[in-house]
Tab-separated table of C-alpha atoms in Angstrom:
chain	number	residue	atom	x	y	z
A	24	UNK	CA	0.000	0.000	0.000
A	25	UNK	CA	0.793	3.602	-0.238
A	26	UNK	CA	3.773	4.765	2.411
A	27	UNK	CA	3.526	8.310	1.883
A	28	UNK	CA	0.089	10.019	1.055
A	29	UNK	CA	-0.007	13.538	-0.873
A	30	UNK	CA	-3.243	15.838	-1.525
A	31	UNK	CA	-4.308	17.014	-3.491
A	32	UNK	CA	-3.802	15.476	-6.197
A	33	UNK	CA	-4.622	18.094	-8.705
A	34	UNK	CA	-4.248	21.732	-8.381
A	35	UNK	CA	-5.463	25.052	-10.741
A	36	UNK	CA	-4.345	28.497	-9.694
A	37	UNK	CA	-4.819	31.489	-10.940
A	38	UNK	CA	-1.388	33.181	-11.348
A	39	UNK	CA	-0.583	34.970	-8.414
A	40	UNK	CA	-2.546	32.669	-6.300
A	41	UNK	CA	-0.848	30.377	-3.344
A	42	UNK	CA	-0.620	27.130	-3.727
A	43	UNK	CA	0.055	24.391	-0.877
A	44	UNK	CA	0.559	20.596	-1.390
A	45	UNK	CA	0.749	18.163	2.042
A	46	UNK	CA	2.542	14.613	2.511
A	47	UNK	CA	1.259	12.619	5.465
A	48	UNK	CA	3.044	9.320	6.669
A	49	UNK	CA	1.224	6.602	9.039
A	50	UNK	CA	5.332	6.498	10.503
A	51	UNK	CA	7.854	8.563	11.415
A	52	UNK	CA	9.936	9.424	9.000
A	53	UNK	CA	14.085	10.260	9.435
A	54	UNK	CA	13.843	12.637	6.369
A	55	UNK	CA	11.720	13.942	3.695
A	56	UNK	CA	12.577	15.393	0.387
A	57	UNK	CA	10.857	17.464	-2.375
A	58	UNK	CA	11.273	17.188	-5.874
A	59	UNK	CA	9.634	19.371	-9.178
A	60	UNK	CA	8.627	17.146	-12.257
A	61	UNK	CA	7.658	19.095	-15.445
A	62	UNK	CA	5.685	18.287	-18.018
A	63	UNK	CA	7.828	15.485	-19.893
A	64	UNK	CA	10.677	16.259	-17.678
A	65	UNK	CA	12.582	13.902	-14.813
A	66	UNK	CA	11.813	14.297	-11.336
A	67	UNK	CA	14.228	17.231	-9.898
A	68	UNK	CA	15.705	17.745	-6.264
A	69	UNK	CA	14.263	20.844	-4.384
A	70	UNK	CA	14.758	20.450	-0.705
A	71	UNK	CA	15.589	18.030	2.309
A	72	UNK	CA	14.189	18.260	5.299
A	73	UNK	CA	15.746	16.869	8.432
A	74	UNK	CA	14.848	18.187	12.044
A	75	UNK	CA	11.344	18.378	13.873
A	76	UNK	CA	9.823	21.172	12.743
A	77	UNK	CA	12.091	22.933	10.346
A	78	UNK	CA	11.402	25.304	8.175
A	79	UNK	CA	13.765	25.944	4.963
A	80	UNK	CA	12.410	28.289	2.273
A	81	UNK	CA	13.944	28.704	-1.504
A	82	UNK	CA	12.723	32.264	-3.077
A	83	UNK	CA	8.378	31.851	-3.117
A	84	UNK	CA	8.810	28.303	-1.904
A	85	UNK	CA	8.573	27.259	1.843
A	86	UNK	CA	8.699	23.736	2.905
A	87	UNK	CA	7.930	22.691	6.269
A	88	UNK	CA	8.472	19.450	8.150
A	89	UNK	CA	6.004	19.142	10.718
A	90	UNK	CA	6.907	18.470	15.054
A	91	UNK	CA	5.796	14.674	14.703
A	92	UNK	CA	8.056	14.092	11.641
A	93	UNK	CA	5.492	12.317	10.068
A	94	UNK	CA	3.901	15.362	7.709
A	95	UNK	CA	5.398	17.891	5.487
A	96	UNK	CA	4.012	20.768	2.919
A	97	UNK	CA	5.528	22.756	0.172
A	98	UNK	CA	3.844	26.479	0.031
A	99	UNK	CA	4.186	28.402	-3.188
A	100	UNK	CA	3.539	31.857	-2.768
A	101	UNK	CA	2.132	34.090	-5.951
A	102	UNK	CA	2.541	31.392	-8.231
A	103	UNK	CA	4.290	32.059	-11.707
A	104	UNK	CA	3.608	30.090	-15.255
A	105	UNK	CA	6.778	28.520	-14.394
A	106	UNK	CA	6.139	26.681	-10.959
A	107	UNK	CA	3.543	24.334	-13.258
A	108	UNK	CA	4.656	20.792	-12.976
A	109	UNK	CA	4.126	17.476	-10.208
A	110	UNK	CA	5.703	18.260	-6.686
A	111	UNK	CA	6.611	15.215	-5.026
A	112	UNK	CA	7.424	14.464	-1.291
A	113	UNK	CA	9.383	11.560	-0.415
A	114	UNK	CA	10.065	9.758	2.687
A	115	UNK	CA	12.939	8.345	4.345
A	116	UNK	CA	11.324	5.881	6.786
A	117	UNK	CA	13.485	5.852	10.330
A	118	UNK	CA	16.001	2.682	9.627
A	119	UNK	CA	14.240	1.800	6.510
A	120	UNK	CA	16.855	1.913	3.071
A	121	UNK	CA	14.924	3.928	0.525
A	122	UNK	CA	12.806	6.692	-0.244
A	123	UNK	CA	8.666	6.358	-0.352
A	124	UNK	CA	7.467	8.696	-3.167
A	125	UNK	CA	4.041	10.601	-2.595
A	126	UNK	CA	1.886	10.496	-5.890
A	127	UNK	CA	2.559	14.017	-6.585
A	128	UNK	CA	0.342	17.072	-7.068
A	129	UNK	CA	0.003	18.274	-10.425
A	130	UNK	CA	-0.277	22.130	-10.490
A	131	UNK	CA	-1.544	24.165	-13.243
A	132	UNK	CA	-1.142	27.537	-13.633
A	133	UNK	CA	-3.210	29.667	-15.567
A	134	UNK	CA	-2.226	32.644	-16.968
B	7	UNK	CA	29.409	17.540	-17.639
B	8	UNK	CA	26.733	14.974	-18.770
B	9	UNK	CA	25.222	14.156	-15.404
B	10	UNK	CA	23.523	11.161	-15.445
B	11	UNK	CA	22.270	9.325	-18.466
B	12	UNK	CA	20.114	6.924	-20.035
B	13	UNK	CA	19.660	5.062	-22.939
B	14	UNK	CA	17.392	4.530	-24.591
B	15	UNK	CA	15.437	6.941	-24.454
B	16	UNK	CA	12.346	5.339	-25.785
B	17	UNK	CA	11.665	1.462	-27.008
B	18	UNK	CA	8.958	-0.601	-28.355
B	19	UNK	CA	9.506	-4.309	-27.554
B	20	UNK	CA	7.101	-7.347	-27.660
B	21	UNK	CA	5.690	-9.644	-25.176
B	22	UNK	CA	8.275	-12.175	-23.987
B	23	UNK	CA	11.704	-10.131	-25.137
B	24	UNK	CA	14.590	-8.820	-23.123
B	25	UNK	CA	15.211	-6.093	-22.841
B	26	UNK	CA	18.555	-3.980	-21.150
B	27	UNK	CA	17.703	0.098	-20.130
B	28	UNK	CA	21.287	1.544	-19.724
B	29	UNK	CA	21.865	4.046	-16.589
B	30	UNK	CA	25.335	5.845	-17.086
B	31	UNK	CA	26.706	8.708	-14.311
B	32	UNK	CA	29.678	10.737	-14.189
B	33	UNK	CA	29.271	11.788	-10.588
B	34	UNK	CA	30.977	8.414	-8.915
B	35	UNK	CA	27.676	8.914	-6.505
B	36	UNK	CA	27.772	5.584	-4.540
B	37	UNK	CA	24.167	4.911	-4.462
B	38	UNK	CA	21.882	4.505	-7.944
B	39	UNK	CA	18.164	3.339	-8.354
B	40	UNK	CA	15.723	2.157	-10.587
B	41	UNK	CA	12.389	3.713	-10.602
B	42	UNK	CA	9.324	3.397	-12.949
B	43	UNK	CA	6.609	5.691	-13.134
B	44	UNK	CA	2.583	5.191	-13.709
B	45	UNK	CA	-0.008	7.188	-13.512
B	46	UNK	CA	-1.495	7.125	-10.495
B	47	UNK	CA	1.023	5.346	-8.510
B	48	UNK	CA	3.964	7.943	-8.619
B	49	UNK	CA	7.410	6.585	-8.643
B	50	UNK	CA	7.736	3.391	-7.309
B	51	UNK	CA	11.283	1.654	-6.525
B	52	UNK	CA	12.576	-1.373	-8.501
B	53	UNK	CA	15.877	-1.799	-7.551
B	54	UNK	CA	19.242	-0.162	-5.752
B	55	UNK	CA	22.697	-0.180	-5.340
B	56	UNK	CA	24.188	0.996	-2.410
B	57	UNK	CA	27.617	0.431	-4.197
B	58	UNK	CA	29.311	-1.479	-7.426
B	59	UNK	CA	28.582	-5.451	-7.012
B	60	UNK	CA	25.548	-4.352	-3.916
B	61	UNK	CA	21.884	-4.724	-5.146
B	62	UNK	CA	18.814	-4.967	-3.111
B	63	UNK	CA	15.297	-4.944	-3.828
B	64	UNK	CA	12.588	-2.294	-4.272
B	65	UNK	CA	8.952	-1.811	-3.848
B	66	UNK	CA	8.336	-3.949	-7.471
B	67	UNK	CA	11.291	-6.010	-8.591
B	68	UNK	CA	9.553	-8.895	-9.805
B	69	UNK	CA	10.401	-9.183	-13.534
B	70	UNK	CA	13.623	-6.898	-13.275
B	71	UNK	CA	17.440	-7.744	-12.625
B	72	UNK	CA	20.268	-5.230	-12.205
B	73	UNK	CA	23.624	-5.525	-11.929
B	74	UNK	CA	26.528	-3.229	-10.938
B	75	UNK	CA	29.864	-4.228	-12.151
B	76	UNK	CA	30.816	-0.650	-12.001
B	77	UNK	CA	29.803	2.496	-10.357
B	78	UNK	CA	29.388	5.080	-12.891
B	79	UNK	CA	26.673	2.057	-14.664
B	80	UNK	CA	23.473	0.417	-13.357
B	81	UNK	CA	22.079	-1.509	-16.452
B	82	UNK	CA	17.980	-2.956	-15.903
B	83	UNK	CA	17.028	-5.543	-17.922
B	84	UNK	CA	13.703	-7.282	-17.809
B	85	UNK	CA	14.069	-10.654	-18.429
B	86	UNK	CA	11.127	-11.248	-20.243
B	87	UNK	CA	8.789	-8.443	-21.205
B	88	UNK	CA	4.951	-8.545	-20.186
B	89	UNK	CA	2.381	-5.570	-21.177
B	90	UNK	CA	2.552	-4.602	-17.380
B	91	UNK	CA	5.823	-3.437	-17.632
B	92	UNK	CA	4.811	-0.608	-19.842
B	93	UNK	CA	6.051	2.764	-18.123
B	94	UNK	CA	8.706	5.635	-17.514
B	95	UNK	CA	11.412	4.024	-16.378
B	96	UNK	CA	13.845	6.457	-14.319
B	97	UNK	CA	18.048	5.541	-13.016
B	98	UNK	CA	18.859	7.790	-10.413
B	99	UNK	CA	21.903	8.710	-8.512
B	100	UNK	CA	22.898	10.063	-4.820
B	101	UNK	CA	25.669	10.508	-2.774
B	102	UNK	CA	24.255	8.532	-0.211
B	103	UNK	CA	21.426	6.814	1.173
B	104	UNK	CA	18.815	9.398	2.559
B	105	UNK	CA	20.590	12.565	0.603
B	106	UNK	CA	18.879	13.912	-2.583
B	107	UNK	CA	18.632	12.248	-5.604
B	108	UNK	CA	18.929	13.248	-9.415
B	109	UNK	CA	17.221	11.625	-11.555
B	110	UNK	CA	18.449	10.649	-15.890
B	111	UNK	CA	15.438	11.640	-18.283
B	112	UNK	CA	14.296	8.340	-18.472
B	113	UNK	CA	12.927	5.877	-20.777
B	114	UNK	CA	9.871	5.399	-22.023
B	115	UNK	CA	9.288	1.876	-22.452
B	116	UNK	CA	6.202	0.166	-24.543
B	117	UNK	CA	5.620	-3.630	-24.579
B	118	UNK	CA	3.177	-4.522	-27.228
């Protein structure tokens, strides 16, 4: 079954809206990460998150991980044409090998 | 600096054929993984290799073997194709376990 959950799965914004995507684990995790997908692209490495509670921000993006360590968001402030792809979160379970992959939310931005 | 590539980068294959996706990265990252991608299941895991000549299994690695006789190459080959096995296949790379990943472009794989 699914590890890692991640709503919603589908996303339109007007540009200059926010946009927020949220990963929820049933366990803790030891890490997550966030990766970008565009359309007919590869997955691509945004941010890892470590500590309880941190909170690391790149430019209009802030990603949280939450106190627990078992939920996570990406916030996208004023969203441009170019933030439209899949976000993924994925999950480093505690003492577990590999990465869980959400199933991504697909944002579209219109113009 | 090429990064981290794959060939090819798309194939149509029949039922019942082998079939060898290439993974090639010029990073000497110890760690690289196999990943396929379908709608509405994200990216699962197939295979990884903590290091050349160390495999271990993924999430789905029935009807997949790797090998890793090298570092800079993780090769997939399914042994024999089935229709199921239709999807994006992704090799990716890392430093180490638990550290980001990057990912090739992929392969876009069709059994017929």
């Amino acid at each position: 079954g699914q590890q890692v959950m991640q709503i919603p799965q589908y996303q339109h914004v007007q540009e200059g809206e926010d946009f927020t995507t949220y990963c929820n684990s049933s366990t803790t995790l030891s890490n997550i990460q966030w990766y970008k997908q565009r359309p007919g692209g590869h997955p691509v490495f945004l941010i890892q998150l470590v500590k309880s509670g941190e909170v690391k921000k790149q430019k209009r993006l802030t990603f949280q991980f939450g106190e627990a360590k078992k939920n996570s968001s990406l916030h996208i402030t004023a969203t441009q044409t170019t933030d439209v792809g899949t976000y993924f979160c994925a999950g480093l379970k505690t003492g577990a090998n590999n990465l869980f992959f959400g199933t991504g939310t697909r944002l579209t931005v219109i113009p | 600096d090429a990064g981290i590539t794959q060939s090819p980068r798309y194939k149509i294959t029949e039922t019942g054929r082998q079939v060898t996706l290439m993974c090639h990265q010029t990073w000497s990252h110890s760690y690289m993984f196999w990943y396929r991608q379908d709608l509405g299941h994200g990216l699962r895991l197939i295979y990884y290799s903590a290091a050349a000549d160390i495999t271990d299994k993924g999430e789905v690695p029935d009807g997949y073997v790797v090998s890793r006789s090298k570092t800079e190459n993780f090769p997939l080959t399914l042994e024999s194709a089935t229709r199921s096995q239709t999807s994006v296949y992704f090799c990716a790379s890392s430093k180490g376990q638990g550290v980001g990943q990057y990912f090739g472009p992929g392969t876009r794989l069709t059994v017929t």
